[in-house]
Short mmCIF file of C-alpha atoms in Angstrom, two decimals:
data_model
loop_
_atom_site.label_atom_id
_atom_site.label_comp_id
_atom_site.label_asym_id
_atom_site.label_seq_id
_atom_site.Cartn_x
_atom_site.Cartn_y
_atom_site.Cartn_z
CA UNK A 1 -40.62 76.94 145.23
CA UNK A 2 -40.68 73.63 143.35
CA UNK A 3 -39.34 71.81 146.33
CA UNK A 4 -42.10 73.13 148.55
CA UNK A 5 -45.05 72.57 146.15
CA UNK A 6 -44.62 69.42 144.14
CA UNK A 7 -46.84 68.98 141.05
CA UNK A 8 -49.54 66.42 141.07
CA UNK A 9 -49.53 63.64 138.49
CA UNK A 10 -52.64 65.01 136.94
CA UNK A 11 -50.98 68.30 136.48
CA UNK A 12 -48.24 66.85 134.14
CA UNK A 13 -47.57 68.78 130.95
CA UNK A 14 -49.01 67.32 127.78
CA UNK A 15 -46.78 67.50 124.59
CA UNK A 16 -48.48 69.01 121.56
CA UNK A 17 -48.93 66.71 118.58
CA UNK A 18 -45.92 66.62 116.13
CA UNK A 19 -46.94 67.63 112.66
CA UNK A 20 -44.29 66.90 109.82
CA UNK A 21 -44.48 68.83 106.65
CA UNK A 22 -42.99 66.45 104.04
CA UNK A 23 -42.17 67.71 100.53
CA UNK A 24 -41.41 65.12 97.85
CA UNK A 25 -38.97 66.27 95.14
CA UNK A 26 -38.96 64.31 91.90
CA UNK A 27 -35.63 64.35 89.96
CA UNK A 28 -35.78 65.86 86.55
CA UNK A 29 -35.95 63.70 83.43
CA UNK A 30 -32.23 64.35 82.65
CA UNK A 31 -31.26 62.38 85.75
CA UNK A 32 -32.87 59.23 84.43
CA UNK A 33 -31.28 59.65 81.03
CA UNK A 34 -27.78 59.97 82.62
CA UNK A 35 -28.36 56.90 84.80
CA UNK A 36 -29.47 54.84 81.82
CA UNK A 37 -26.42 55.96 79.87
CA UNK A 38 -24.07 54.96 82.73
CA UNK A 39 -25.65 51.50 82.89
CA UNK A 40 -24.98 50.98 79.18
CA UNK A 41 -21.28 51.87 79.59
CA UNK A 42 -20.50 49.30 82.28
CA UNK A 43 -17.38 47.16 81.65
CA UNK A 44 -18.47 43.86 80.11
CA UNK A 45 -17.82 40.72 82.06
CA UNK A 46 -14.75 38.62 81.21
CA UNK A 47 -15.71 35.10 80.27
CA UNK A 48 -13.33 32.33 81.41
CA UNK A 49 -12.40 29.62 78.93
CA UNK A 50 -13.89 26.22 79.50
CA UNK A 51 -11.97 23.84 81.76
CA UNK A 52 -9.76 21.43 79.86
CA UNK A 53 -9.25 17.99 81.41
CA UNK A 54 -5.65 17.02 82.32
CA UNK A 55 -2.85 18.40 84.52
CA UNK A 56 -2.59 22.12 85.03
CA UNK A 57 0.39 24.21 83.94
CA UNK A 58 1.89 24.14 87.42
CA UNK A 59 1.31 20.41 87.84
CA UNK A 60 3.50 19.73 84.81
CA UNK A 61 6.54 20.77 86.87
CA UNK A 62 5.63 18.76 89.95
CA UNK A 63 6.84 15.17 90.49
CA UNK A 64 4.40 12.48 89.40
CA UNK A 65 4.46 10.85 92.81
CA UNK A 66 4.91 12.59 96.13
CA UNK A 67 8.31 12.13 97.67
CA UNK A 68 8.21 10.29 100.96
CA UNK A 69 10.21 11.26 103.99
CA UNK A 70 12.35 8.11 103.57
CA UNK A 71 13.20 9.04 100.00
CA UNK A 72 14.11 12.49 101.14
CA UNK A 73 16.45 11.16 103.80
CA UNK A 74 18.13 8.80 101.32
CA UNK A 75 18.55 11.48 98.68
CA UNK A 76 21.99 13.03 98.37
CA UNK A 77 21.72 16.65 99.34
CA UNK A 78 24.27 18.77 97.45
CA UNK A 79 26.52 20.95 99.53
CA UNK A 80 27.26 24.59 98.76
CA UNK A 81 30.71 24.93 97.17
CA UNK A 82 32.41 28.31 97.16
CA UNK A 83 35.40 28.80 94.82
CA UNK A 84 37.44 32.03 94.68
CA UNK A 85 36.94 34.24 91.66
CA UNK A 86 39.51 34.01 88.93
CA UNK A 87 42.18 36.71 89.40
CA UNK A 88 42.14 39.61 86.95
CA UNK A 89 45.00 39.03 84.57
CA UNK A 90 46.71 42.30 83.56
CA UNK A 91 47.34 42.84 79.87
CA UNK A 92 50.72 41.61 78.62
CA UNK A 93 53.61 44.05 78.79
CA UNK A 94 54.81 45.64 75.59
CA UNK A 95 58.46 44.79 75.04
CA UNK A 96 60.88 47.45 73.89
CA UNK A 97 64.60 46.99 73.34
CA UNK A 98 66.92 49.97 73.62
CA UNK A 99 70.44 49.60 72.27
CA UNK A 100 72.76 51.89 74.21
CA UNK A 101 75.46 54.06 72.69
CA UNK A 102 78.16 52.77 75.06
CA UNK A 103 78.58 50.77 78.22
CA UNK A 104 76.13 51.61 81.01
CA UNK A 105 77.16 54.87 82.66
CA UNK A 106 75.56 57.80 84.54
CA UNK A 107 74.39 59.41 81.29
CA UNK A 108 71.86 56.55 81.15
CA UNK A 109 70.59 57.35 84.65
CA UNK A 110 67.00 58.17 83.60
CA UNK A 111 66.63 54.80 81.90
CA UNK A 112 68.07 52.92 84.86
CA UNK A 113 65.95 54.75 87.44
CA UNK A 114 62.76 54.27 85.40
CA UNK A 115 63.52 50.56 85.16
CA UNK A 116 64.44 50.06 88.82
CA UNK A 117 61.53 52.08 90.24
CA UNK A 118 58.94 50.34 88.06
CA UNK A 119 58.07 53.43 86.03
CA UNK A 120 58.23 51.42 82.81
CA UNK A 121 56.23 48.50 84.20
CA UNK A 122 53.45 50.78 85.51
CA UNK A 123 52.96 51.95 81.94
CA UNK A 124 52.76 48.42 80.61
CA UNK A 125 56.31 48.32 79.26
CA UNK A 126 59.04 45.70 79.51
CA UNK A 127 62.22 47.58 78.59
CA UNK A 128 65.53 45.85 77.89
CA UNK A 129 68.79 47.81 77.79
CA UNK A 130 71.50 46.34 75.56
CA UNK A 131 75.14 47.46 75.36
CA UNK A 132 76.47 47.28 71.79
CA UNK A 133 79.50 45.30 70.68
CA UNK A 134 80.66 48.33 68.68
CA UNK A 135 79.75 52.02 69.20
CA UNK A 136 78.87 52.29 65.48
CA UNK A 137 76.40 49.38 65.62
CA UNK A 138 73.31 50.85 67.40
CA UNK A 139 72.24 53.19 64.59
CA UNK A 140 72.76 50.46 61.99
CA UNK A 141 70.68 47.98 63.97
CA UNK A 142 67.93 50.57 64.32
CA UNK A 143 67.91 51.40 60.62
CA UNK A 144 67.68 47.68 59.82
CA UNK A 145 64.75 47.20 62.23
CA UNK A 146 66.71 44.86 64.49
CA UNK A 147 66.18 46.97 67.62
CA UNK A 148 63.26 49.13 68.71
CA UNK A 149 65.22 52.19 69.82
CA UNK A 150 68.84 53.32 70.01
CA UNK A 151 70.80 55.96 71.86
CA UNK A 152 72.98 58.38 69.96
CA UNK A 153 73.89 62.05 69.61
CA UNK A 154 72.39 64.93 67.67
CA UNK A 155 75.45 65.31 65.35
CA UNK A 156 75.24 61.59 64.59
CA UNK A 157 71.55 61.92 63.71
CA UNK A 158 72.20 64.75 61.23
CA UNK A 159 75.02 62.82 59.57
CA UNK A 160 73.14 59.53 59.21
CA UNK A 161 69.90 61.22 58.10
CA UNK A 162 71.85 62.93 55.30
CA UNK A 163 72.97 59.45 54.19
CA UNK A 164 69.36 58.32 53.91
CA UNK A 165 68.98 56.30 57.10
CA UNK A 166 65.36 56.45 58.43
CA UNK A 167 66.25 57.68 61.91
CA UNK A 168 64.33 60.22 63.95
CA UNK A 169 64.89 61.66 67.42
CA UNK A 170 62.04 60.95 69.88
CA UNK A 171 63.60 62.12 73.16
CA UNK A 172 66.58 63.96 74.63
CA UNK A 173 68.29 62.44 77.66
CA UNK A 174 71.21 64.88 77.95
CA UNK A 175 70.55 68.36 76.66
CA UNK A 176 74.14 69.69 76.47
CA UNK A 177 77.22 68.66 74.46
CA UNK A 178 79.21 65.90 76.15
CA UNK A 179 81.94 65.43 73.54
CA UNK A 180 85.43 66.84 73.31
CA UNK A 181 89.02 66.09 72.40
CA UNK A 182 90.97 64.54 75.28
CA UNK A 183 94.73 64.99 74.78
CA UNK A 184 97.40 62.99 76.61
CA UNK A 185 100.39 65.15 77.63
CA UNK A 186 99.32 67.69 75.00
CA UNK A 187 102.22 68.72 72.79
CA UNK A 188 102.93 72.42 72.53
CA UNK A 189 104.85 74.62 70.11
CA UNK A 190 107.55 77.10 71.10
CA UNK A 191 104.97 79.83 71.61
CA UNK A 192 102.83 77.63 73.87
CA UNK A 193 100.16 76.70 71.32
CA UNK A 194 99.01 73.15 70.77
CA UNK A 195 101.14 71.35 68.24
CA UNK A 196 98.75 68.91 66.60
CA UNK A 197 100.42 68.56 63.20
CA UNK A 198 101.13 64.88 62.68
CA UNK A 199 99.44 63.89 65.95
CA UNK A 200 97.80 60.47 66.28
CA UNK A 201 94.19 61.16 67.18
CA UNK A 202 91.50 58.58 67.76
CA UNK A 203 87.72 58.61 67.47
CA UNK A 204 85.03 56.15 68.55
CA UNK A 205 82.32 56.73 65.93
CA UNK A 206 81.73 58.28 62.52
CA UNK A 207 80.19 61.53 63.73
CA UNK A 208 83.19 61.91 66.03
CA UNK A 209 85.44 61.80 62.99
CA UNK A 210 83.44 63.51 60.24
CA UNK A 211 81.88 66.29 62.32
CA UNK A 212 83.36 66.81 65.77
CA UNK A 213 87.04 66.05 65.23
CA UNK A 214 87.10 67.44 61.70
CA UNK A 215 85.46 70.76 62.61
CA UNK A 216 87.40 71.15 65.88
CA UNK A 217 90.71 70.71 64.05
CA UNK A 218 89.61 73.13 61.35
CA UNK A 219 89.04 75.67 64.11
CA UNK A 220 92.23 74.92 66.03
CA UNK A 221 94.53 74.72 63.03
CA UNK A 222 92.69 77.44 61.11
CA UNK A 223 92.68 75.07 58.18
CA UNK A 224 89.50 73.73 56.58
CA UNK A 225 91.07 70.31 55.94
CA UNK A 226 92.93 70.23 59.24
CA UNK A 227 92.04 66.58 59.79
CA UNK A 228 94.32 65.69 56.88
CA UNK A 229 97.29 66.89 58.93
CA UNK A 230 96.78 64.27 61.62
CA UNK A 231 96.67 60.51 61.77
CA UNK A 232 93.01 59.79 62.62
CA UNK A 233 92.09 56.24 63.58
CA UNK A 234 89.09 54.39 65.00
CA UNK A 235 89.80 53.17 68.55
CA UNK A 236 86.26 51.88 69.32
CA UNK A 237 86.07 50.91 72.99
CA UNK A 238 89.83 51.12 73.57
CA UNK A 239 90.01 54.89 74.02
CA UNK A 240 91.21 54.61 77.61
CA UNK A 241 93.80 51.93 76.90
CA UNK A 242 95.04 53.72 73.79
CA UNK A 243 95.63 56.93 75.73
CA UNK A 244 97.19 55.22 78.73
CA UNK A 245 99.60 53.21 76.60
CA UNK A 246 100.46 56.18 74.38
CA UNK A 247 99.16 54.58 71.18
CA UNK A 248 97.37 57.83 70.37
CA UNK A 249 97.96 61.41 71.47
CA UNK A 250 94.30 62.15 71.91
CA UNK A 251 90.77 60.83 71.42
CA UNK A 252 87.47 62.48 70.53
CA UNK A 253 85.25 61.16 73.33
CA UNK A 254 81.54 61.48 74.22
CA UNK A 255 81.89 61.08 78.01
CA UNK A 256 83.85 64.10 79.16
CA UNK A 257 83.36 63.56 82.89
CA UNK A 258 84.54 59.96 83.09
CA UNK A 259 87.72 59.29 81.14
CA UNK A 260 89.79 62.29 82.38
CA UNK A 261 89.36 61.24 86.03
CA UNK A 262 90.07 57.60 85.18
CA UNK A 263 93.35 58.58 83.53
CA UNK A 264 94.32 60.71 86.52
CA UNK A 265 93.80 57.70 88.79
CA UNK A 266 96.24 55.82 86.56
CA UNK A 267 98.82 58.59 86.66
CA UNK A 268 98.20 60.00 83.17
CA UNK A 269 97.76 63.76 82.85
CA UNK A 270 95.48 65.08 80.13
CA UNK A 271 93.81 68.16 78.75
CA UNK A 272 90.22 68.34 77.55
CA UNK A 273 88.95 70.57 74.71
CA UNK A 274 85.15 70.87 74.65
CA UNK A 275 83.59 71.00 71.19
CA UNK A 276 81.19 73.86 71.96
CA UNK A 277 84.13 76.13 72.83
CA UNK A 278 85.88 75.42 69.54
CA UNK A 279 83.45 76.45 66.85
CA UNK A 280 80.81 73.69 66.99
CA UNK A 281 77.21 74.80 67.74
CA UNK A 282 75.51 73.64 70.91
CA UNK A 283 73.56 70.39 70.53
CA UNK A 284 71.89 67.54 72.39
CA UNK A 285 74.54 65.30 73.89
CA UNK A 286 72.44 62.12 74.18
CA UNK A 287 69.22 61.39 72.31
CA UNK A 288 66.84 58.48 71.87
CA UNK A 289 66.23 57.56 68.23
CA UNK A 290 63.54 55.48 66.54
CA UNK A 291 63.13 54.06 63.06
CA UNK A 292 61.00 56.62 61.23
CA UNK A 293 59.48 53.99 58.92
CA UNK A 294 58.32 51.86 61.86
CA UNK A 295 57.33 54.63 64.25
CA UNK A 296 53.55 54.52 63.77
CA UNK A 297 53.26 50.94 64.98
CA UNK A 298 55.04 51.80 68.24
CA UNK A 299 54.05 55.43 68.74
CA UNK A 300 51.92 54.92 71.86
CA UNK A 301 54.45 52.61 73.50
CA UNK A 302 57.29 55.06 72.82
CA UNK A 303 55.19 57.95 74.10
CA UNK A 304 54.69 56.03 77.36
CA UNK A 305 58.41 55.30 77.49
CA UNK A 306 59.30 58.98 77.15
CA UNK A 307 56.79 59.86 79.88
CA UNK A 308 58.51 57.37 82.19
CA UNK A 309 61.90 58.92 81.36
CA UNK A 310 60.55 62.35 82.28
CA UNK A 311 59.20 61.04 85.59
CA UNK A 312 62.54 59.39 86.37
CA UNK A 313 64.53 62.52 85.53
CA UNK A 314 62.42 64.66 87.85
CA UNK A 315 62.89 62.12 90.64
CA UNK A 316 66.66 62.25 90.06
CA UNK A 317 66.68 66.04 90.39
CA UNK A 318 64.65 65.82 93.58
CA UNK A 319 66.78 63.03 95.08
CA UNK A 320 70.27 63.04 93.50
CA UNK A 321 71.91 61.15 96.38
CA UNK A 322 69.24 58.49 96.49
CA UNK A 323 69.43 58.25 92.72
CA UNK A 324 73.14 57.57 92.88
CA UNK A 325 72.63 54.89 95.54
CA UNK A 326 70.01 53.27 93.32
CA UNK A 327 72.37 53.28 90.33
CA UNK A 328 75.22 51.81 92.34
CA UNK A 329 72.99 49.10 93.82
CA UNK A 330 71.41 48.11 90.50
CA UNK A 331 74.65 48.24 88.50
CA UNK A 332 77.60 47.52 90.85
CA UNK A 333 80.09 48.12 88.03
CA UNK A 334 79.26 51.84 88.26
CA UNK A 335 80.24 52.06 91.91
CA UNK A 336 83.78 53.42 91.68
CA UNK A 337 85.35 56.77 92.67
CA UNK A 338 85.58 58.13 89.11
CA UNK A 339 81.92 57.44 88.31
CA UNK A 340 80.83 58.73 91.69
CA UNK A 341 82.62 62.02 91.05
CA UNK A 342 81.23 62.23 87.51
CA UNK A 343 77.66 61.84 88.80
CA UNK A 344 77.62 65.29 90.39
CA UNK A 345 78.53 66.81 87.00
CA UNK A 346 76.26 64.67 84.84
CA UNK A 347 72.85 64.68 86.54
CA UNK A 348 72.37 68.50 86.24
CA UNK A 349 72.71 68.06 82.45
CA UNK A 350 69.86 65.57 82.17
CA UNK A 351 66.88 66.88 80.21
CA UNK A 352 63.83 67.62 82.36
CA UNK A 353 61.62 67.74 79.25
CA UNK A 354 62.88 64.83 77.19
CA UNK A 355 60.03 64.93 74.68
CA UNK A 356 60.42 68.63 73.78
CA UNK A 357 62.28 69.58 70.60
CA UNK A 358 64.36 72.75 70.28
CA UNK A 359 63.53 73.48 66.63
CA UNK A 360 65.99 76.33 66.39
CA UNK A 361 68.87 74.20 67.70
CA UNK A 362 68.27 71.45 65.14
CA UNK A 363 67.85 73.94 62.31
CA UNK A 364 71.06 75.79 63.21
CA UNK A 365 73.10 72.61 63.42
CA UNK A 366 71.79 71.40 60.08
CA UNK A 367 72.69 74.73 58.48
CA UNK A 368 76.13 74.60 60.09
CA UNK A 369 76.82 71.22 58.52
CA UNK A 370 75.67 72.47 55.15
CA UNK A 371 77.89 75.56 55.31
CA UNK A 372 80.86 73.41 56.40
CA UNK A 373 80.36 71.05 53.50
CA UNK A 374 79.66 68.06 55.72
CA UNK A 375 76.23 67.50 54.09
CA UNK A 376 75.17 68.39 50.57
CA UNK A 377 71.51 69.19 51.30
CA UNK A 378 69.57 69.96 54.45
CA UNK A 379 67.15 67.47 55.96
CA UNK A 380 63.69 68.86 56.92
CA UNK A 381 63.19 69.18 60.66
CA UNK A 382 60.14 66.89 60.64
CA UNK A 383 62.39 64.10 59.36
CA UNK A 384 64.97 64.72 62.09
CA UNK A 385 63.04 65.13 65.33
CA UNK A 386 59.53 64.74 66.69
CA UNK A 387 57.83 65.69 69.94
CA UNK A 388 55.57 62.76 70.85
CA UNK A 389 54.19 64.70 73.79
CA UNK A 390 52.78 67.50 71.63
CA UNK A 391 49.08 67.60 70.83
CA UNK A 392 48.22 66.54 67.33
CA UNK A 393 46.94 69.41 65.15
#
């Protein structure tokens, strides 16, 4: 055991001599050629330009003399001023004037609602509604370029277009006939038929005389020139007074749901004859007309106007009671029992698609007038009505 028999110092192991076998490897000649080539391709040194006496580029912007602390304290230190940004000014509103066909009434509901609920203003429009001094004036003002738009009726449009006036329909507000002959204590013959020979009959506009009254009498009296058998006179705005006072026996009116009730409230009985039930083709009862020669300059504004009318009409259909309250509040003159009762009959006749044109309806009415001898030639549809909402071809 090692513990029992320790080795003597003389017995220590002696390490054998370390012999290194060194082999020197000399690189090949190609190595030296590559190294020499790399040395020749080193990036050349960039030489700096000589120093020019004078201030440096940065020193040009420094003050000539250092500012002392005292100068700094005396200097007026500007304060930070914060001003609010200028408000964004909206573009100016485009002004449009619409001359009505009559006094304001529920047939104008879409225009009134669009105005009161800001539907015009949201489209950048400032719309003014003007009641005419004479029911025959609106179309004349429009043709003369003295108003932007005017309300009228489809029969009126056909008649005036045949006379050369540059009028064109751009929207329909009421899509059914609203006209008819209102008779006061209608006279009757022995066999119970209406006795209209020699009657005093009034009208409020030219289309009421030359188309509606003329053709209705031709149908009732079975006589082409039936209007020659009566005393026809223009009563303008006095239709109600003329009937109440017995000045006329009847009046061709364009507001069938208002005047009959008003006369009843005054103790006057009457009988109403609707035009569509007496030989006259169905037609638009209230339309919006523009001047055809000036349409291009206002096309976009009128298109926006018609879109607002459509929005207003839909709101009326969805909220008829609220619509009536809005009308009564905005125009207190409308708030009477007769107009209130008429509202329930009028709003269902408003056109939900005011821009759309019924081509067949306009063509049939034009042909009817030609066959009846009211017009000598037909007016092309594109000169009578246009749908501003339609896509351009």
